[in-house]
Amino acid sequence: MKHVTSGGGWPAMWYTLRKARQAGGIWKLYKAMRSRNACKTCAVGMGGQKGGMVNERGHFPEVCKKSLQAQVSDMQAAIPEDFWRTYSIAQLQKFSPRELETRGRLVQPVLYERGQQYYRPISWDDAFTRLTRKLKQLTADETFWYFSGRSSNEAGFLLQLFARMYGTNNVNNCSYYCHQASGVGLMSSVGSATATLVLDDVEHSDLVFVIGGNPPSNHPRLMTTLMHVRRHGGEVIVINPVIETGLVKFRVPSNVRSMLWGDAIASLYVQPHIGGDLALLTGVAKRVDEMGAQDETFLRNHCEGYETWLARVRATPWSEIQEKSGVTQRDINAIAERYAGAKNAVFSWTMGVTHHVHGVQNVQAIANLALMRGMVGRPNAGLLPIRGHSNVQGIGSMGVMPRLRDTIFNRLVEHYGVTLPTTPGLDTLGCMEGADAGQLKFGFCLGGNLYGSNPDAHFAAQSLSRLDTLVYLNTTLNTGHAHGLAAETIILPVLARDEEPQPTTQESMFNYVRLSDGGPRRLEGPRSEVEVIAHLAEQTLGSQGPLDWRSMHNTGTIREAIAKVVPGFEPIADIDRTKKEFQIAGRTFHQASFPTPTGRAVLHAHDLPDLMSDGDQLRLMTVRSEGQFNTVVYDEDDLYRGQDRRDVILMHPEDAARLGFQAEQRVTVRNETGVMENILVRLYPQIKPGNALMYYPEANVLVPRRVDPRSRTPAFKGILITVEAKSPRPAPSNA
Ligand SMILES: Nc1nc2c(c(=O)[nH]1)N[C@H]1C(S)=C(S)[C@@H](COP(=O)(O)OP(=O)(O)OC[C@H]3O[C@@H](n4cnc5c(=O)[nH]c(N)nc54)[C@H](O)[C@@H]3O)O[C@H]1N2
Ligand SMILES: Nc1nc2c(c(=O)[nH]1)N[C@H]1C(S)=C(S)[C@@H](COP(=O)(O)OP(=O)(O)OC[C@H]3O[C@@H](n4cnc5c(=O)[nH]c(N)nc54)[C@H](O)[C@@H]3O)O[C@H]1N2
Ligand SMILES: [Mo]
């Protein structure tokens, strides 16, 4: 397959036309894309009342392939009824993620019962009766409630409230596999868990760090901003073990000059080892200190922990920094010099930073470096975790986490007189382990693919199989429906955001709350998430309790409740009347006053983790291709990395030569967690030697259940593997 030499550009445009054909014509797709609904893919924040394809600075047109893919997926025809009689569970298990996704939209509730070979359609009434009966039999802490970041604030708020009034804190979201380390790290450093700036600040900065992320693929609309920074004479420093094509050069489709010639993005590209960032960031800080370029006044007036941290940085030898980061002194100095010369620096990062056992420390190290030069707490500079799902941040704000924030807890009790549990709840992996141990009997998944997103896929299937009942609220089929099967498994089909009968709201990563109008349903059958949750709650808890669940079918009533109990969300109460979107107060720091107990930001000292690997092992990252959205695969190819298939391992030619492999050779990849056979070796000079790349979710059979103790996020990057010439040996006992 041809390897493109820039991101975006004509391939993206052709793709749009092809997708438009699938969606029934360009006009139909354009109308759907322009409807006033928040974009369905990543959390950069688009659409809403300004209409689709408009960014947070009001710029139009902004489109990306991902939003087209998501839109066209929702515009698919219904899965026909005979599908469920035609394909057995065993056959569904043979389907690839892409084959499942492209079967069409889910339109009727279906039930699988252990011992049967097939799912079978059931009525909504039957589904509700089964669930209610089960919930009445169980004690609350035998259940768990998982949320993806795709649902609305209203659905998220309502379901977590129901789960807690039912009596459990086993409430969590996909963030535990995503940006939880950012939330925990930022909270410990600056007292707030989200981005400290707005999009306009990034546009006006003169240095942007892009650490451990692949925005050309995963946050394409951010590329316009990076292009602007470069055109204003600013710098972009990329820190990534892989040279990602679109981070070198990108053609922004909405810009003529960019389309024709392309825009250089990275002004400096540095390749650490997978997991080498903490060492590298410490090295940059050490060099900035040697140069005397820190902002002493800021550190003295607005920070604590500075002396301890600095002493540790100074005591860390250069040799250790170089060895553990895999970066040369020259490169470290080059980063430090550019940073020392910058007036306004923005630090952005994604999964290359959080998916490690030291994920929280990575985030703290980024904050340390920013604080060192006073880059937090003023305009045009700051900290920017580039969030994943379109509403993952809103789901968090709504209290979808095991421990409800005190303010929300107290206000719920005060305003609604409800009784809420105080027993500790389980995080996402905790629930999987609880299920495996037989302590949990019932799981409820609002969107997402809990099976497919988990580390250790064999364990995930086994753990879910120990549940009595598992419920999935989804729009399309995914691998969870085939492999994540409890004794009784029910799939409930729901409406997508732009098909909702009532308005809903979402929150972007820059802390904007925006309104989605909803729209006409495309298919008969699916129900609104809010309606399903309110109905289940009423049937389970009865209509006599402190909360009138019937009124909660109305998203306006839910917003009134959100306005009363969630701090910063007061204006949401009449957003559908005023149409005034708003930014959540207290989250953007243009002044150096931090919501920590002392009002000061905190610097944290760290020991550098060892880069594990011995001799013949490689360090593996499991990542997304350009053609997928998480566990949903739209296209088998990865345009930007020049791959035409997914069952591949990308390794540096030097490693291949050292280990005795050739391009296109079939190999077995294994470690203590699992085995993957028949994998194709692809030589990939763009990856740093010693490291390898495979695609998630297929490679999850190799991901151990090793988590960051503070954020409970698994290390989806930095997995030790051995690669062997194809020779089937028995699998390890736990696989
Ligand atoms: N098209 C598309 N868009 C998406 C998604 C999608 O699947 N598809 N998913 C959404 C979600 S939920 C999320 S969380 C985001 C994910 O967005 P990303 O974080 O960009 O996603 P990954 O594919 O995990 O890519 C990780 C990047 O980090 C690099 N990396 C790996 N290990 C390390 C390391 O140790 N250090 C450093 N510095 N870099 C490393 C990899 O080379 C890769 O470029 O995207 C969101 N947007
Ligand atoms: N090895 C490895 N594993 C990883 C990662 C990695 O980088 N490597 N990344 C992790 C990350 S960052 C994340 S966020 C998780 C992803 O975890 P999840 O959020 O659990 O998974 P998704 O694949 O995004 O969910 C896909 C499903 O969402 C459903 N869906 C789409 N739209 C809607 C909607 O409007 N409502 C409802 N109810 N359902 C909808 C569709 O049915 C689709 O099948 O995976 C994690 N797992
Ligand atoms: Mo994510």
PDB file of C-alpha atoms in Angstrom, residues 200-350:
ATOM      1  CA  ASP A 200      -7.966  30.541  21.538  1.00  0.00           C
ATOM      2  CA  ASP A 201      -5.079  30.333  24.017  1.00  0.00           C
ATOM      3  CA  VAL A 202      -3.533  27.517  22.004  1.00  0.00           C
ATOM      4  CA  GLU A 203      -3.889  29.568  18.812  1.00  0.00           C
ATOM      5  CA  HIS A 204      -1.975  32.438  20.411  1.00  0.00           C
ATOM      6  CA  SER A 205       0.806  30.450  21.990  1.00  0.00           C
ATOM      7  CA  ASP A 206       4.273  30.339  20.451  1.00  0.00           C
ATOM      8  CA  LEU A 207       5.188  26.791  21.454  1.00  0.00           C
ATOM      9  CA  VAL A 208       2.978  23.725  21.603  1.00  0.00           C
ATOM     10  CA  PHE A 209       4.200  20.406  22.939  1.00  0.00           C
ATOM     11  CA  VAL A 210       2.386  17.379  21.500  1.00  0.00           C
ATOM     12  CA  ILE A 211       3.341  14.490  23.767  1.00  0.00           C
ATOM     13  CA  GLY A 212       2.267  10.910  23.181  1.00  0.00           C
ATOM     14  CA  GLY A 213      -0.542  11.582  20.764  1.00  0.00           C
ATOM     15  CA  ASN A 214      -1.436  11.214  17.131  1.00  0.00           C
ATOM     16  CA  PRO A 215      -3.838  14.106  16.497  1.00  0.00           C
ATOM     17  CA  PRO A 216      -3.718  13.931  12.659  1.00  0.00           C
ATOM     18  CA  SER A 217      -5.520  10.652  13.089  1.00  0.00           C
ATOM     19  CA  ASN A 218      -7.372  11.027  16.369  1.00  0.00           C
ATOM     20  CA  HIS A 219      -8.062  14.758  16.731  1.00  0.00           C
ATOM     21  CA  PRO A 220      -7.781  16.013  13.134  1.00  0.00           C
ATOM     22  CA  ARG A 221      -9.402  19.359  13.820  1.00  0.00           C
ATOM     23  CA  LEU A 222      -6.620  20.273  16.183  1.00  0.00           C
ATOM     24  CA  MET A 223      -4.331  20.234  13.167  1.00  0.00           C
ATOM     25  CA  THR A 224      -5.752  23.557  11.960  1.00  0.00           C
ATOM     26  CA  THR A 225      -4.620  25.099  15.230  1.00  0.00           C
ATOM     27  CA  LEU A 226      -1.141  23.579  15.008  1.00  0.00           C
ATOM     28  CA  MET A 227      -0.910  24.885  11.442  1.00  0.00           C
ATOM     29  CA  HIS A 228      -1.811  28.388  12.668  1.00  0.00           C
ATOM     30  CA  VAL A 229       0.813  28.256  15.410  1.00  0.00           C
ATOM     31  CA  ARG A 230       3.468  27.368  12.862  1.00  0.00           C
ATOM     32  CA  ARG A 231       2.303  30.036  10.406  1.00  0.00           C
ATOM     33  CA  HIS A 232       2.542  32.670  13.158  1.00  0.00           C
ATOM     34  CA  GLY A 233       6.190  31.684  13.592  1.00  0.00           C
ATOM     35  CA  GLY A 234       5.585  29.496  16.634  1.00  0.00           C
ATOM     36  CA  GLU A 235       7.035  26.062  17.258  1.00  0.00           C
ATOM     37  CA  VAL A 236       5.551  22.606  17.676  1.00  0.00           C
ATOM     38  CA  ILE A 237       7.620  20.046  19.557  1.00  0.00           C
ATOM     39  CA  VAL A 238       6.469  16.468  19.117  1.00  0.00           C
ATOM     40  CA  ILE A 239       7.518  13.786  21.592  1.00  0.00           C
ATOM     41  CA  ASN A 240       6.629  10.364  20.254  1.00  0.00           C
ATOM     42  CA  PRO A 241       8.503   7.076  19.739  1.00  0.00           C
ATOM     43  CA  VAL A 242       6.928   6.943  16.267  1.00  0.00           C
ATOM     44  CA  ILE A 243       7.345   9.522  13.533  1.00  0.00           C
ATOM     45  CA  GLU A 244       3.668   9.993  12.685  1.00  0.00           C
ATOM     46  CA  THR A 245       3.268  11.174   9.078  1.00  0.00           C
ATOM     47  CA  GLY A 246       0.631  13.816   9.754  1.00  0.00           C
ATOM     48  CA  LEU A 247       2.692  15.368  12.551  1.00  0.00           C
ATOM     49  CA  VAL A 248       5.487  16.023  10.103  1.00  0.00           C
ATOM     50  CA  LYS A 249       3.335  17.509   7.357  1.00  0.00           C
ATOM     51  CA  PHE A 250      -0.414  18.029   7.165  1.00  0.00           C
ATOM     52  CA  ARG A 251      -2.775  19.321   4.498  1.00  0.00           C
ATOM     53  CA  VAL A 252      -5.724  21.023   6.180  1.00  0.00           C
ATOM     54  CA  PRO A 253      -8.666  20.321   3.853  1.00  0.00           C
ATOM     55  CA  SER A 254     -10.444  23.621   4.603  1.00  0.00           C
ATOM     56  CA  ASN A 255      -7.397  25.690   3.656  1.00  0.00           C
ATOM     57  CA  VAL A 256      -6.395  26.118   0.018  1.00  0.00           C
ATOM     58  CA  ARG A 257      -2.736  26.911   0.597  1.00  0.00           C
ATOM     59  CA  SER A 258      -2.444  23.992   2.968  1.00  0.00           C
ATOM     60  CA  MET A 259      -4.176  21.647   0.519  1.00  0.00           C
ATOM     61  CA  LEU A 260      -1.767  22.566  -2.257  1.00  0.00           C
ATOM     62  CA  TRP A 261       1.551  22.623  -0.467  1.00  0.00           C
ATOM     63  CA  GLY A 262       0.929  21.131   2.918  1.00  0.00           C
ATOM     64  CA  ASP A 263       1.993  22.647   6.222  1.00  0.00           C
ATOM     65  CA  ALA A 264       5.010  21.546   8.202  1.00  0.00           C
ATOM     66  CA  ILE A 265       3.784  20.755  11.711  1.00  0.00           C
ATOM     67  CA  ALA A 266       6.662  19.605  13.941  1.00  0.00           C
ATOM     68  CA  SER A 267       9.557  22.018  14.207  1.00  0.00           C
ATOM     69  CA  LEU A 268      11.321  19.499  16.437  1.00  0.00           C
ATOM     70  CA  TYR A 269      10.513  15.797  16.589  1.00  0.00           C
ATOM     71  CA  VAL A 270      12.019  13.787  19.442  1.00  0.00           C
ATOM     72  CA  GLN A 271      11.667  10.006  19.780  1.00  0.00           C
ATOM     73  CA  PRO A 272      11.897   8.596  23.310  1.00  0.00           C
ATOM     74  CA  HIS A 273      11.405   4.932  24.107  1.00  0.00           C
ATOM     75  CA  ILE A 274       7.880   3.877  24.960  1.00  0.00           C
ATOM     76  CA  GLY A 275       7.630   4.810  28.647  1.00  0.00           C
ATOM     77  CA  GLY A 276      10.639   7.130  28.431  1.00  0.00           C
ATOM     78  CA  ASP A 277       8.713  10.383  28.871  1.00  0.00           C
ATOM     79  CA  LEU A 278       9.156  10.789  32.627  1.00  0.00           C
ATOM     80  CA  ALA A 279      12.924  10.563  32.201  1.00  0.00           C
ATOM     81  CA  LEU A 280      12.851  12.888  29.201  1.00  0.00           C
ATOM     82  CA  LEU A 281      10.692  15.525  30.915  1.00  0.00           C
ATOM     83  CA  THR A 282      12.936  15.372  33.970  1.00  0.00           C
ATOM     84  CA  GLY A 283      15.916  15.879  31.676  1.00  0.00           C
ATOM     85  CA  VAL A 284      14.351  18.929  30.039  1.00  0.00           C
ATOM     86  CA  ALA A 285      13.654  20.418  33.473  1.00  0.00           C
ATOM     87  CA  LYS A 286      17.217  19.702  34.557  1.00  0.00           C
ATOM     88  CA  ARG A 287      18.553  21.501  31.507  1.00  0.00           C
ATOM     89  CA  VAL A 288      16.214  24.478  31.958  1.00  0.00           C
ATOM     90  CA  ASP A 289      17.529  24.723  35.519  1.00  0.00           C
ATOM     91  CA  GLU A 290      21.133  24.567  34.291  1.00  0.00           C
ATOM     92  CA  MET A 291      20.304  27.406  31.924  1.00  0.00           C
ATOM     93  CA  GLY A 292      18.778  29.359  34.816  1.00  0.00           C
ATOM     94  CA  ALA A 293      15.625  29.861  32.736  1.00  0.00           C
ATOM     95  CA  GLN A 294      13.035  29.108  35.402  1.00  0.00           C
ATOM     96  CA  ASP A 295      10.611  31.752  36.646  1.00  0.00           C
ATOM     97  CA  GLU A 296      11.747  32.120  40.253  1.00  0.00           C
ATOM     98  CA  THR A 297       9.145  34.742  41.109  1.00  0.00           C
ATOM     99  CA  PHE A 298       6.269  32.570  39.925  1.00  0.00           C
ATOM    100  CA  LEU A 299       7.654  29.544  41.721  1.00  0.00           C
ATOM    101  CA  ARG A 300       8.103  31.492  44.949  1.00  0.00           C
ATOM    102  CA  ASN A 301       4.712  33.187  44.856  1.00  0.00           C
ATOM    103  CA  HIS A 302       2.447  30.541  43.413  1.00  0.00           C
ATOM    104  CA  CYS A 303       3.943  27.083  43.947  1.00  0.00           C
ATOM    105  CA  GLU A 304       4.883  24.633  46.631  1.00  0.00           C
ATOM    106  CA  GLY A 305       7.148  21.607  46.608  1.00  0.00           C
ATOM    107  CA  TYR A 306       9.621  23.429  44.396  1.00  0.00           C
ATOM    108  CA  GLU A 307      12.768  22.920  46.516  1.00  0.00           C
ATOM    109  CA  THR A 308      12.227  19.209  47.050  1.00  0.00           C
ATOM    110  CA  TRP A 309      11.472  18.697  43.392  1.00  0.00           C
ATOM    111  CA  LEU A 310      14.461  20.712  42.205  1.00  0.00           C
ATOM    112  CA  ALA A 311      16.788  18.873  44.549  1.00  0.00           C
ATOM    113  CA  ARG A 312      15.587  15.567  43.098  1.00  0.00           C
ATOM    114  CA  VAL A 313      15.976  16.777  39.514  1.00  0.00           C
ATOM    115  CA  ARG A 314      19.492  18.021  40.234  1.00  0.00           C
ATOM    116  CA  ALA A 315      20.415  14.734  41.902  1.00  0.00           C
ATOM    117  CA  THR A 316      19.264  12.657  38.938  1.00  0.00           C
ATOM    118  CA  PRO A 317      22.355  11.895  36.835  1.00  0.00           C
ATOM    119  CA  TRP A 318      22.361  12.692  33.121  1.00  0.00           C
ATOM    120  CA  SER A 319      23.395   9.140  32.353  1.00  0.00           C
ATOM    121  CA  GLU A 320      20.250   7.788  34.003  1.00  0.00           C
ATOM    122  CA  ILE A 321      18.073  10.302  32.140  1.00  0.00           C
ATOM    123  CA  GLN A 322      19.566   9.418  28.784  1.00  0.00           C
ATOM    124  CA  GLU A 323      19.393   5.697  29.354  1.00  0.00           C
ATOM    125  CA  LYS A 324      15.816   5.663  30.620  1.00  0.00           C
ATOM    126  CA  SER A 325      14.437   8.062  28.048  1.00  0.00           C
ATOM    127  CA  GLY A 326      16.411   6.795  25.082  1.00  0.00           C
ATOM    128  CA  VAL A 327      16.978  10.422  24.066  1.00  0.00           C
ATOM    129  CA  THR A 328      20.385  11.999  23.417  1.00  0.00           C
ATOM    130  CA  GLN A 329      21.714  14.957  25.369  1.00  0.00           C
ATOM    131  CA  ARG A 330      21.604  16.976  22.173  1.00  0.00           C
ATOM    132  CA  ASP A 331      17.876  16.437  21.741  1.00  0.00           C
ATOM    133  CA  ILE A 332      17.152  17.128  25.398  1.00  0.00           C
ATOM    134  CA  ASN A 333      19.095  20.391  25.168  1.00  0.00           C
ATOM    135  CA  ALA A 334      17.296  21.323  21.966  1.00  0.00           C
ATOM    136  CA  ILE A 335      13.890  20.958  23.640  1.00  0.00           C
ATOM    137  CA  ALA A 336      15.061  22.924  26.691  1.00  0.00           C
ATOM    138  CA  GLU A 337      16.453  25.760  24.567  1.00  0.00           C
ATOM    139  CA  ARG A 338      13.237  26.149  22.617  1.00  0.00           C
ATOM    140  CA  TYR A 339      11.196  26.009  25.789  1.00  0.00           C
ATOM    141  CA  ALA A 340      13.447  28.538  27.534  1.00  0.00           C
ATOM    142  CA  GLY A 341      12.974  30.877  24.568  1.00  0.00           C
ATOM    143  CA  ALA A 342       9.165  30.551  24.416  1.00  0.00           C
ATOM    144  CA  LYS A 343       6.921  33.295  25.727  1.00  0.00           C
ATOM    145  CA  ASN A 344       3.770  31.202  25.881  1.00  0.00           C
ATOM    146  CA  ALA A 345       3.936  27.436  25.916  1.00  0.00           C
ATOM    147  CA  VAL A 346       1.080  24.958  25.790  1.00  0.00           C
ATOM    148  CA  PHE A 347       1.600  21.343  26.837  1.00  0.00           C
ATOM    149  CA  SER A 348      -0.795  18.883  25.223  1.00  0.00           C
ATOM    150  CA  TRP A 349      -0.808  15.120  25.615  1.00  0.00           C
ATOM    151  CA  THR A 350      -2.805  11.953  25.125  1.00  0.00           C
TER     152      THR A 350
END
